[in-house]
Amino acid sequence: MEVRLFPNSTRPGVGLKPRREAQRPLLPQHARHCPVLEAGSALGFMVYPPLVANESFHIEYHGEGQYRLIYYVNPTGGKWEPILSVTYILPVGGVGKFKEEVKFLTREETTTRENALQMARTFVVPEDLNTPAGAISLRGAWNFQTPPGWDTVYTPIFNMIERPIAPMLVIRVETDWYPHQSEFRYVLQPGEGISGSHSLPIGQVVFVPREEITMRECTAEEQEAIRLASEEFKRQKATTKLTTQYGLQYSPHYLRTSRAPKP
């Protein structure tokens, strides 16, 4: 299957392209010997923000409909320097004027207010702020056009065990006809924030066919075949034990069977 990529509309060509990644940095080392866990992590593709290597941003929720985004650069590779901030103030109760306040954090202004707002819009979607309360939508560097009949599901990163992890609203979009810009909507509590950097993914996408699924119960014969297959798998798994240099025992039987040619 071929999925076509098209870039972030306001910053085309900036940011890493989507890619699969089976490993997670904070999972214990023995997770490398769990093929079903790594297969789950590798489901779909990581999506990255539209940033170059010496850029980053941080957006925080202050409560009461107020959000603040800070844009940083690291020109020398030594220290991150804040360049500007954009504060979004939503009207209380949803009635009133939406405000965007730009503040330059350098001695001299490096750009215009309009360019600062456009830069912030590259990373977040102001129209989605506070829907629901605490929500922010992060934009991806690349977008997807799927083949006819296929959708894109936008999810948080699977098997990330860092705490705290802000919850994210999972969406499914018919990207075979709708030109959707990749967005990942996280929901923060007051005082919480979320950061973006060049090599840090902001979410994951999975491509699924748009077709109906029916379910039925297995027949007695099918259940018996499943039982026999399970017993045979357990028997062979028990006979193929390996030990790591740390003394952990594991069986590579599932992985070997998975990679073996199927009839």
XYZ file of N, CA and C in Angstrom:
789
model
N 0.840 -1.194 0.000
C 0.000 0.000 0.000
C 0.877 1.246 0.000
N 0.484 2.233 -0.769
C 1.240 3.484 -0.848
C 0.437 4.616 -0.216
N 1.065 5.324 0.727
C 0.489 6.521 1.339
C 1.335 7.709 0.897
N 0.685 8.732 0.391
C 1.401 9.908 -0.094
C 1.553 10.943 1.019
N 2.695 11.630 1.010
C 2.987 12.664 1.996
C 2.903 14.038 1.353
N 2.353 15.006 2.104
C 2.461 16.404 1.694
C 2.771 17.231 2.943
N 3.548 18.316 2.798
C 4.130 18.976 3.970
C 3.174 19.919 4.690
N 3.591 20.300 5.891
C 2.924 21.350 6.669
C 2.749 22.576 5.778
N 1.535 23.106 5.724
C 1.227 24.155 4.751
C 1.938 25.469 5.037
N 2.254 25.754 6.299
C 2.893 27.027 6.624
C 4.407 26.929 6.736
N 4.939 25.694 6.788
C 6.392 25.533 6.882
C 6.809 24.289 6.104
N 6.619 24.302 4.806
C 6.844 23.086 4.014
C 8.295 22.622 4.024
N 8.464 21.317 4.166
C 9.787 20.713 4.086
C 10.592 20.742 5.363
N 10.074 21.357 6.426
C 10.803 21.449 7.693
C 10.290 20.369 8.638
N 11.199 19.622 9.232
C 10.815 18.573 10.172
C 11.079 17.187 9.618
N 11.277 16.242 10.516
C 11.556 14.869 10.119
C 10.342 14.234 9.451
N 10.612 13.335 8.516
C 9.525 12.591 7.890
C 9.042 11.479 8.828
N 7.788 11.077 8.685
C 7.264 10.006 9.546
C 8.077 8.727 9.392
N 8.191 7.987 10.486
C 8.937 6.728 10.437
C 8.438 5.775 11.514
N 8.701 4.498 11.283
C 8.375 3.476 12.278
C 9.486 3.415 13.320
N 9.116 3.103 14.543
C 10.103 2.938 15.609
C 9.578 1.907 16.597
N 10.302 0.791 16.732
C 9.840 -0.304 17.584
C 10.277 -0.160 19.031
N 11.295 0.653 19.302
C 11.823 0.761 20.657
C 11.336 2.036 21.334
N 11.311 1.990 22.673
C 10.957 3.145 23.478
C 12.063 3.361 24.506
N 12.506 4.606 24.698
C 13.702 4.846 25.511
C 13.579 4.450 26.972
N 12.385 4.524 27.567
C 12.263 4.266 28.996
C 11.740 2.877 29.337
N 11.493 2.046 28.324
C 11.113 0.671 28.623
C 12.350 -0.098 29.084
N 12.193 -1.055 30.004
C 13.353 -1.832 30.450
C 13.983 -2.606 29.300
N 15.251 -2.962 29.476
C 16.007 -3.604 28.399
C 15.375 -4.914 27.952
N 14.758 -5.648 28.892
C 14.203 -6.944 28.497
C 12.984 -6.796 27.591
N 12.479 -5.547 27.420
C 11.390 -5.341 26.463
C 11.840 -5.666 25.043
N 13.164 -5.621 24.795
C 13.687 -5.974 23.479
C 13.406 -7.430 23.129
N 13.145 -8.250 24.145
C 12.876 -9.669 23.905
C 11.381 -9.973 23.925
N 10.561 -8.938 23.800
C 9.105 -9.123 23.745
C 8.628 -8.658 22.373
N 8.565 -9.563 21.401
C 8.245 -9.143 20.024
C 6.859 -8.533 19.876
N 5.898 -8.973 20.695
C 4.557 -8.405 20.555
C 4.520 -6.963 21.061
N 5.351 -6.644 22.068
C 5.428 -5.270 22.568
C 6.070 -4.359 21.527
N 7.167 -4.816 20.936
C 7.831 -3.997 19.922
C 6.978 -3.865 18.667
N 6.228 -4.909 18.339
C 5.329 -4.812 17.183
C 4.229 -3.789 17.446
N 3.755 -3.721 18.692
C 2.761 -2.713 19.040
C 3.319 -1.309 18.936
N 4.559 -1.123 19.392
C 5.192 0.193 19.305
C 5.399 0.615 17.853
N 5.691 -0.361 16.988
C 5.985 -0.069 15.582
C 4.734 0.045 14.721
N 3.565 -0.134 15.326
C 2.332 -0.010 14.557
C 2.172 1.434 14.087
N 2.016 1.628 12.805
C 1.875 2.982 12.291
C 3.207 3.712 12.228
N 3.132 5.042 12.206
C 4.318 5.868 12.006
C 4.340 7.025 12.997
N 5.551 7.326 13.498
C 5.752 8.496 14.347
C 5.639 9.763 13.501
N 5.053 10.809 14.084
C 4.945 12.106 13.419
C 5.689 13.143 14.257
N 6.448 14.001 13.575
C 7.310 14.973 14.244
C 6.833 16.397 13.959
N 7.207 17.353 14.810
C 6.789 18.744 14.590
C 7.619 19.408 13.493
N 7.132 20.512 12.924
C 7.868 21.219 11.863
C 8.977 22.101 12.442
N 10.025 21.457 12.933
C 11.150 22.150 13.561
C 12.462 21.660 12.961
N 13.460 22.548 12.910
C 14.814 22.131 12.567
C 15.537 21.774 13.864
N 16.765 21.274 13.732
C 17.457 20.689 14.881
C 17.735 21.689 15.999
N 17.856 22.972 15.681
C 18.197 23.946 16.725
C 16.984 24.750 17.195
N 15.784 24.208 16.988
C 14.562 24.886 17.416
C 13.770 24.003 18.379
N 12.983 24.643 19.225
C 12.035 23.925 20.073
C 10.950 24.904 20.512
N 9.896 24.357 21.089
C 8.860 25.211 21.661
C 8.270 24.523 22.883
N 7.620 25.308 23.695
C 6.922 24.786 24.872
C 5.618 25.552 25.009
N 4.517 24.825 25.164
C 3.229 25.474 25.366
C 2.651 24.982 26.678
N 2.113 25.913 27.457
C 1.585 25.579 28.773
C 0.187 26.159 28.937
N -0.569 25.484 29.776
C -1.946 25.894 30.057
C -1.985 26.522 31.441
N -2.424 27.772 31.513
C -2.456 28.497 32.779
C -3.815 28.448 33.455
N -4.779 27.814 32.808
C -6.128 27.799 33.352
C -6.907 29.032 32.922
N -8.220 28.994 33.122
C -9.089 30.127 32.796
C -8.942 30.562 31.339
N -8.726 29.586 30.445
C -8.661 29.901 29.026
C -7.397 30.597 28.575
N -6.309 30.492 29.339
C -5.061 31.153 28.967
C -3.972 30.117 28.668
N -3.296 30.327 27.532
C -2.222 29.445 27.085
C -1.026 30.310 26.689
N 0.171 29.771 26.906
C 1.376 30.516 26.532
C 2.339 29.596 25.798
N 2.732 30.014 24.603
C 3.711 29.279 23.804
C 5.014 30.068 23.776
N 6.125 29.383 24.043
C 7.454 29.999 24.003
C 8.271 29.297 22.920
N 8.888 30.083 22.067
C 9.712 29.565 20.972
C 11.186 29.765 21.326
N 11.983 28.683 21.201
C 13.398 28.703 21.567
C 14.270 28.385 20.354
N 15.513 28.871 20.402
C 16.533 28.441 19.448
C 17.807 28.140 20.223
N 18.641 27.301 19.621
C 19.924 26.928 20.215
C 20.997 27.111 19.145
N 21.427 28.347 18.906
C 22.303 28.623 17.760
C 23.696 28.022 17.877
N 24.191 27.815 19.098
C 25.562 27.326 19.275
C 25.627 25.875 19.712
N 24.490 25.280 20.018
C 24.484 23.911 20.515
C 24.720 23.807 22.000
N 24.806 24.945 22.688
C 25.084 24.915 24.116
C 23.903 25.256 24.992
N 23.170 26.305 24.646
C 22.106 26.784 25.522
C 20.885 27.168 24.702
N 19.716 26.753 25.205
C 18.470 27.130 24.557
C 18.088 28.542 24.981
N 17.827 29.391 24.011
C 17.500 30.783 24.282
C 16.058 31.073 23.865
N 15.237 31.591 24.782
C 13.864 31.964 24.403
C 13.877 33.184 23.487
N 13.128 33.109 22.404
C 13.103 34.189 21.421
C 11.830 35.017 21.540
N 10.713 34.343 21.651
C 9.446 35.070 21.745
C 8.405 34.176 22.400
N 7.351 34.805 22.850
C 6.224 34.063 23.408
C 4.930 34.624 22.839
N 3.949 33.754 22.738
C 2.605 34.156 22.324
C 1.642 33.659 23.391
N 0.893 34.573 23.969
C -0.107 34.224 24.973
C -1.490 34.325 24.345
N -2.234 33.245 24.468
C -3.600 33.205 23.945
C -4.565 33.353 25.121
N -5.475 34.292 25.012
C -6.457 34.536 26.070
C -7.843 34.389 25.467
N -8.545 33.352 25.909
C -9.890 33.109 25.406
C -10.915 33.789 26.302
N -11.996 34.276 25.742
C -13.008 34.961 26.551
C -13.667 34.012 27.545
N -13.885 34.498 28.744
C -14.540 33.698 29.774
C -15.979 33.421 29.356
N -16.366 32.157 29.416
C -17.719 31.790 29.025
C -17.931 31.716 27.535
N -16.847 31.921 26.764
C -16.960 31.831 25.315
C -17.523 33.064 24.645
N -17.766 34.116 25.421
C -18.326 35.345 24.860
C -17.303 36.463 25.024
N -16.930 37.088 23.931
C -15.950 38.159 23.992
C -14.888 37.993 22.924
N -13.828 38.756 23.051
C -12.786 38.793 22.035
C -11.648 37.837 22.370
N -11.197 37.109 21.355
C -10.035 36.230 21.472
C -8.775 37.078 21.317
N -7.850 36.992 22.287
C -6.661 37.838 22.271
C -5.400 37.005 22.037
N -4.466 37.595 21.292
C -3.149 37.008 21.073
C -2.105 38.065 21.415
N -1.343 37.817 22.467
C -0.347 38.783 22.922
C 1.053 38.257 22.624
N 1.818 39.023 21.867
C 3.179 38.644 21.495
C 4.169 39.406 22.364
N 5.159 38.667 22.884
C 6.216 39.293 23.676
C 7.563 38.787 23.177
N 8.456 39.713 22.846
C 9.793 39.338 22.401
C 10.708 39.222 23.617
N 11.452 38.120 23.686
C 12.260 37.806 24.862
C 13.744 38.058 24.634
N 14.075 38.711 23.534
C 15.452 39.106 23.245
C 15.580 40.621 23.394
N 16.808 41.093 23.408
C 17.021 42.533 23.577
C 16.417 43.325 22.430
N 16.518 42.772 21.242
C 15.954 43.428 20.072
C 14.937 42.508 19.419
N 13.912 43.094 18.871
C 12.902 42.307 18.182
C 13.508 41.686 16.926
N 13.348 40.380 16.796
C 13.957 39.664 15.674
C 13.008 39.491 14.498
N 11.739 39.815 14.695
C 10.760 39.680 13.625
C 9.576 40.578 13.944
N 8.534 40.490 13.156
C 7.343 41.301 13.389
C 6.315 40.517 14.201
N 5.336 41.229 14.716
C 4.262 40.567 15.459
C 3.523 39.575 14.563
N 3.281 39.966 13.316
C 2.562 39.089 12.391
C 3.343 37.802 12.126
N 4.655 37.925 11.952
C 5.476 36.734 11.722
C 5.529 35.845 12.964
N 5.531 36.469 14.137
C 5.537 35.695 15.378
C 4.255 34.880 15.511
N 3.125 35.491 15.191
C 1.854 34.772 15.253
C 1.810 33.649 14.221
N 2.374 33.914 13.044
C 2.411 32.880 12.012
C 3.313 31.727 12.431
N 4.435 32.046 13.075
C 5.333 31.011 13.569
C 4.623 30.132 14.597
N 3.913 30.760 15.527
C 3.188 29.992 16.543
C 2.118 29.117 15.906
N 1.457 29.637 14.885
C 0.412 28.875 14.199
C 0.990 27.661 13.470
N 2.271 27.695 13.165
C 2.923 26.536 12.554
C 2.931 25.345 13.499
N 2.996 25.612 14.805
C 3.138 24.552 15.799
C 1.818 24.143 16.449
N 0.898 25.088 16.618
C -0.374 24.794 17.280
C -1.518 25.371 16.455
N -2.731 24.936 16.785
C -3.934 25.415 16.100
C -4.713 26.287 17.084
N -4.600 27.611 16.989
C -5.272 28.478 17.971
C -6.774 28.258 18.047
N -7.400 27.937 16.912
C -8.855 27.753 16.901
C -9.302 26.553 17.737
N -8.399 25.610 17.985
C -8.755 24.409 18.745
C -8.482 24.539 20.238
N -7.853 25.631 20.656
C -7.526 25.784 22.069
C -8.791 25.759 22.926
N -8.668 25.062 24.070
C -9.737 25.044 25.075
C -10.983 24.295 24.631
N -10.832 23.376 23.662
C -11.960 22.548 23.229
C -11.577 21.077 23.329
N -11.765 20.445 24.507
C -12.324 20.971 25.757
C -11.290 21.786 26.530
N -11.643 22.192 27.759
C -10.745 23.015 28.568
C -9.390 22.333 28.716
N -8.327 23.084 28.438
C -6.972 22.555 28.528
C -6.455 21.946 27.245
N -7.284 21.903 26.205
C -6.889 21.230 24.969
C -5.969 22.100 24.123
N -4.951 21.461 23.547
C -4.069 22.097 22.568
C -3.863 21.115 21.421
N -3.846 21.616 20.199
C -3.609 20.775 19.024
C -2.230 21.079 18.461
N -1.358 20.075 18.458
C -0.016 20.217 17.905
C -0.030 19.817 16.435
N 0.612 20.620 15.604
C 0.670 20.330 14.170
C 1.890 19.476 13.839
N 1.710 18.561 12.892
C 2.811 17.740 12.422
C 3.510 18.363 11.226
N 4.722 17.878 10.959
C 5.499 18.392 9.830
C 4.998 17.851 8.498
N 4.358 16.677 8.535
C 3.903 16.036 7.294
C 2.478 15.534 7.453
N 1.771 15.516 6.333
C 0.379 15.080 6.285
C 0.253 13.894 5.336
N -0.928 13.259 5.324
C -1.067 11.979 4.644
C -2.274 11.960 3.707
N -2.057 11.357 2.543
C -3.159 11.046 1.634
C -3.159 9.539 1.422
N -4.212 8.896 1.894
C -4.293 7.441 1.849
C -4.974 6.973 0.561
N -4.802 5.700 0.216
C -5.496 5.159 -0.959
C -7.007 5.147 -0.734
N -7.785 5.007 -1.791
C -9.249 4.963 -1.641
C -9.684 3.886 -0.649
N -10.580 4.280 0.261
C -11.108 3.331 1.233
C -10.292 3.198 2.500
N -9.221 3.991 2.640
C -8.370 3.913 3.829
C -8.416 5.228 4.603
N -8.419 5.116 5.948
C -8.443 6.273 6.841
C -7.126 6.382 7.607
N -6.903 7.554 8.197
C -5.765 7.763 9.089
C -6.287 7.979 10.502
N -5.729 7.230 11.453
C -6.076 7.378 12.865
C -4.915 8.084 13.556
N -5.217 9.184 14.242
C -4.206 9.993 14.924
C -4.252 9.661 16.413
N -3.138 9.154 16.944
C -3.100 8.625 18.303
C -1.916 9.206 19.074
N -1.918 9.058 20.405
C -0.686 9.340 21.148
C 0.350 8.264 20.835
N 1.548 8.446 21.316
C 2.624 7.487 21.047
C 2.408 6.244 21.898
N 2.375 5.100 21.251
C 2.128 3.850 21.957
C 3.308 3.485 22.861
N 2.973 2.903 24.011
C 3.961 2.333 24.941
C 4.954 3.359 25.474
N 4.522 4.598 25.602
C 5.328 5.605 26.290
C 4.921 5.590 27.759
N 5.873 5.305 28.654
C 5.530 5.115 30.060
C 5.979 6.278 30.937
N 6.454 7.372 30.316
C 6.830 8.532 31.110
C 5.608 9.087 31.840
N 5.835 9.641 33.019
C 4.764 10.267 33.787
C 5.170 11.696 34.127
N 4.214 12.635 34.172
C 2.821 12.418 33.757
C 2.683 12.502 32.239
N 1.705 11.809 31.713
C 1.428 11.848 30.282
C 0.059 12.481 30.088
N 0.011 13.565 29.342
C -1.273 14.218 29.094
C -2.131 13.329 28.203
N -3.413 13.179 28.508
C -4.288 12.396 27.626
C -4.465 13.092 26.286
N -4.772 12.298 25.275
C -4.954 12.839 23.930
C -6.244 12.319 23.330
N -6.919 13.163 22.566
C -8.149 12.771 21.887
C -7.793 12.101 20.563
N -8.147 10.833 20.423
C -7.853 10.075 19.206
C -8.930 10.371 18.168
N -8.494 10.654 16.947
C -9.445 10.926 15.868
C -9.143 10.024 14.675
N -10.171 9.807 13.874
C -10.046 9.021 12.643
C -10.585 9.863 11.492
N -9.750 10.063 10.464
C -10.091 10.972 9.368
C -10.041 10.214 8.041
N -11.007 10.480 7.181
C -11.029 9.878 5.844
C -10.063 10.652 4.937
N -8.800 10.308 5.068
C -7.751 11.060 4.371
C -7.566 10.631 2.920
N -8.428 9.754 2.413
C -8.347 9.445 0.983
C -8.966 10.564 0.147
N -9.868 11.353 0.762
C -10.479 12.472 0.023
C -10.354 13.809 0.753
N -10.181 13.777 2.097
C -10.118 15.025 2.858
C -8.662 15.408 3.120
N -8.222 16.605 2.688
C -6.817 17.022 2.867
C -6.551 17.501 4.294
N -6.479 16.573 5.218
C -6.346 16.900 6.645
C -4.904 17.247 6.998
N -4.736 18.331 7.751
C -3.430 18.681 8.307
C -3.238 17.891 9.605
N -2.113 17.195 9.728
C -1.872 16.343 10.892
C -1.917 17.159 12.178
N -2.804 16.768 13.077
C -2.964 17.454 14.358
C -3.144 16.421 15.462
N -2.574 16.721 16.627
C -2.671 15.832 17.783
C -3.133 16.678 18.967
N -4.362 16.413 19.433
C -4.978 17.266 20.453
C -4.821 16.646 21.838
N -3.930 17.254 22.623
C -3.711 16.840 24.006
C -4.538 17.718 24.940
N -4.853 17.181 26.111
C -5.656 17.910 27.088
C -4.833 18.052 28.367
N -4.495 19.293 28.705
C -3.646 19.589 29.852
C -4.470 20.046 31.047
N -3.888 19.868 32.219
C -4.426 20.452 33.438
C -3.744 21.803 33.670
N -4.377 22.722 34.409
C -3.717 24.004 34.691
C -2.331 23.795 35.299
N -1.353 24.501 34.752
C 0.027 24.366 35.207
C 0.841 23.368 34.417
N 0.194 22.551 33.602
C 0.916 21.577 32.787
C 1.320 22.188 31.450
N 2.347 21.590 30.841
C 2.800 22.029 29.532
C 3.283 20.854 28.713
N 3.554 21.111 27.459
C 4.061 20.082 26.564
C 5.061 20.736 25.621
N 6.141 20.021 25.327
C 7.227 20.581 24.523
C 7.311 19.903 23.167
N 7.923 20.610 22.239
C 8.188 20.058 20.919
C 9.625 20.319 20.529
N 10.281 19.321 19.948
C 11.641 19.490 19.445
C 11.796 18.676 18.166
N 12.896 18.894 17.480
C 13.114 18.326 16.151
C 12.957 16.809 16.116
N 13.546 16.110 17.081
C 13.581 14.646 17.045
C 12.612 13.998 18.022
N 11.726 14.788 18.628
C 10.761 14.251 19.590
C 9.398 14.138 18.914
N 8.890 12.919 18.714
C 7.591 12.777 18.039
C 6.462 13.350 18.886
N 5.456 13.874 18.212
C 4.309 14.449 18.917
C 3.094 13.532 18.866
N 3.179 12.457 18.109
C 2.062 11.531 18.008
C 2.375 10.417 17.033
N 1.389 9.591 16.796
C 1.555 8.420 15.947
C 0.320 8.291 15.058
N 0.513 7.795 13.845
C -0.621 7.581 12.951
C -0.673 6.120 12.527
N -1.894 5.637 12.355
C -2.139 4.274 11.901
C -3.123 4.350 10.743
N -2.884 3.576 9.712
C -3.755 3.560 8.540
C -4.636 2.315 8.583
N -5.943 2.513 8.459
C -6.890 1.404 8.585
C -7.876 1.435 7.424
N -8.313 0.258 6.966
C -9.303 0.220 5.882
C -10.688 0.579 6.405
N -11.455 1.214 5.562
C -12.812 1.619 5.920
C -13.776 0.519 5.466
N -13.906 -0.495 6.304
C -14.773 -1.618 5.951
C -15.468 -2.132 7.202
N -16.602 -2.754 7.011
C -17.367 -3.293 8.127
C -16.717 -4.574 8.646
N -16.826 -4.785 9.949
C -16.292 -5.988 10.583
C -17.447 -6.730 11.243
N -17.560 -8.011 10.954
C -18.574 -8.843 11.596
C -17.894 -9.846 12.518
N -18.593 -10.270 13.541
C -18.059 -11.246 14.490
C -19.022 -12.418 14.629
N -18.457 -13.598 14.854
C -19.261 -14.782 15.133
C -18.499 -15.659 16.110
N -19.202 -16.516 16.812
C -18.555 -17.431 17.742
C -17.915 -18.589 16.978
N -16.796 -19.073 17.503
C -16.142 -20.230 16.904
C -17.014 -21.474 17.089
N -16.932 -22.354 16.123
C -17.600 -23.647 16.269
C -16.809 -24.512 17.244
N -17.392 -25.625 17.657
C -16.700 -26.540 18.568
C -15.415 -27.061 17.930
N -15.463 -27.352 16.632
C -14.268 -27.844 15.941
C -13.179 -26.770 15.895
N -13.573 -25.534 15.662
C -12.593 -24.443 15.622
C -11.979 -24.205 16.998
N -12.791 -24.283 18.044
C -12.259 -24.114 19.394
C -11.274 -25.222 19.744
N -11.557 -26.441 19.310
C -10.642 -27.551 19.567
C -9.330 -27.347 18.822
N -9.398 -26.866 17.591
C -8.180 -26.595 16.827
C -7.350 -25.502 17.496
N -8.014 -24.494 18.041
C -7.304 -23.421 18.745
C -6.624 -23.970 19.995
N -7.330 -24.853 20.728
C -6.749 -25.437 21.942
C -5.505 -26.252 21.616
N -5.578 -27.069 20.570
C -4.429 -27.888 20.185
C -3.258 -27.019 19.730
N -3.564 -25.959 18.975
C -2.503 -25.058 18.520
C -1.842 -24.355 19.700
N -2.634 -23.984 20.702
C -2.086 -23.327 21.882
C -1.168 -24.267 22.658
N -1.590 -25.513 22.821
C -0.759 -26.480 23.541
C 0.543 -26.753 22.793
N 0.469 -26.851 21.473
C 1.670 -27.096 20.684
C 2.629 -25.914 20.766
N 2.074 -24.702 20.739
C 2.924 -23.511 20.852
C 3.627 -23.488 22.209
N 2.899 -23.771 23.289
C 3.503 -23.769 24.624
C 4.600 -24.820 24.731
N 4.377 -25.991 24.119
C 5.377 -27.048 24.183
C 6.661 -26.631 23.476
N 6.520 -26.065 22.275
C 7.709 -25.660 21.535
C 8.393 -24.458 22.190
N 7.609 -23.564 22.763
C 8.190 -22.411 23.454
C 9.043 -22.851 24.635
N 8.570 -23.877 25.354
C 9.304 -24.354 26.525
C 10.626 -25.012 26.151
N 10.730 -25.499 24.918
C 11.964 -26.185 24.503
C 12.978 -25.245 23.863
N 12.622 -23.984 23.678
C 13.550 -23.027 23.044
C 13.780 -21.842 23.975
N 14.435 -22.103 25.088
C 14.739 -21.057 26.060
C 16.164 -20.552 25.859
N 16.327 -19.229 25.917
C 17.638 -18.600 25.871
C 17.814 -17.746 27.116
N 19.069 -17.466 27.463
C 19.374 -16.650 28.641
C 20.241 -15.475 28.223
N 19.836 -14.265 28.615
C 20.623 -13.076 28.302
C 21.822 -12.983 29.237
N 22.720 -12.046 28.949
C 23.897 -11.861 29.794
C 23.534 -11.346 31.182
N 22.298 -10.879 31.345
C 21.843 -10.412 32.656
C 21.082 -11.493 33.416
N 21.007 -12.693 32.841
C 20.350 -13.794 33.522
C 18.864 -13.915 33.241
N 18.342 -13.109 32.329
C 16.922 -13.176 31.998
C 16.680 -14.286 30.990
N 15.727 -15.156 31.297
C 15.358 -16.219 30.370
C 14.191 -15.773 29.497
N 14.273 -16.115 28.218
C 13.180 -15.809 27.307
C 13.185 -16.834 26.184
N 12.066 -16.887 25.470
C 11.947 -17.816 24.350
C 11.780 -17.035 23.053
N 12.596 -17.328 22.040
C 12.456 -16.653 20.746
C 11.470 -17.352 19.815
N 10.693 -18.300 20.348
C 9.847 -19.125 19.478
C 8.801 -18.290 18.734
N 8.153 -17.360 19.434
C 7.131 -16.543 18.768
C 7.747 -15.752 17.619
N 8.900 -15.118 17.870
C 9.535 -14.298 16.840
C 9.959 -15.142 15.648
N 10.525 -16.309 15.913
C 10.946 -17.186 14.818
C 9.748 -17.651 13.995
N 8.672 -17.998 14.690
C 7.474 -18.447 13.978
C 6.865 -17.312 13.168
N 6.885 -16.112 13.740
C 6.323 -14.954 13.052
C 7.069 -14.657 11.758
N 8.386 -14.833 11.782
C 9.199 -14.496 10.615
C 9.351 -15.645 9.629
N 8.900 -16.816 10.020
C 9.013 -17.973 9.129
C 8.018 -17.848 7.981
N 8.351 -18.394 6.816
C 7.401 -18.363 5.683
C 6.100 -19.052 6.052
N 4.996 -18.435 5.688
C 3.675 -18.997 5.980
C 3.174 -19.783 4.770
N 2.452 -20.879 5.018
C 1.930 -21.674 3.894
C 0.871 -20.900 3.118
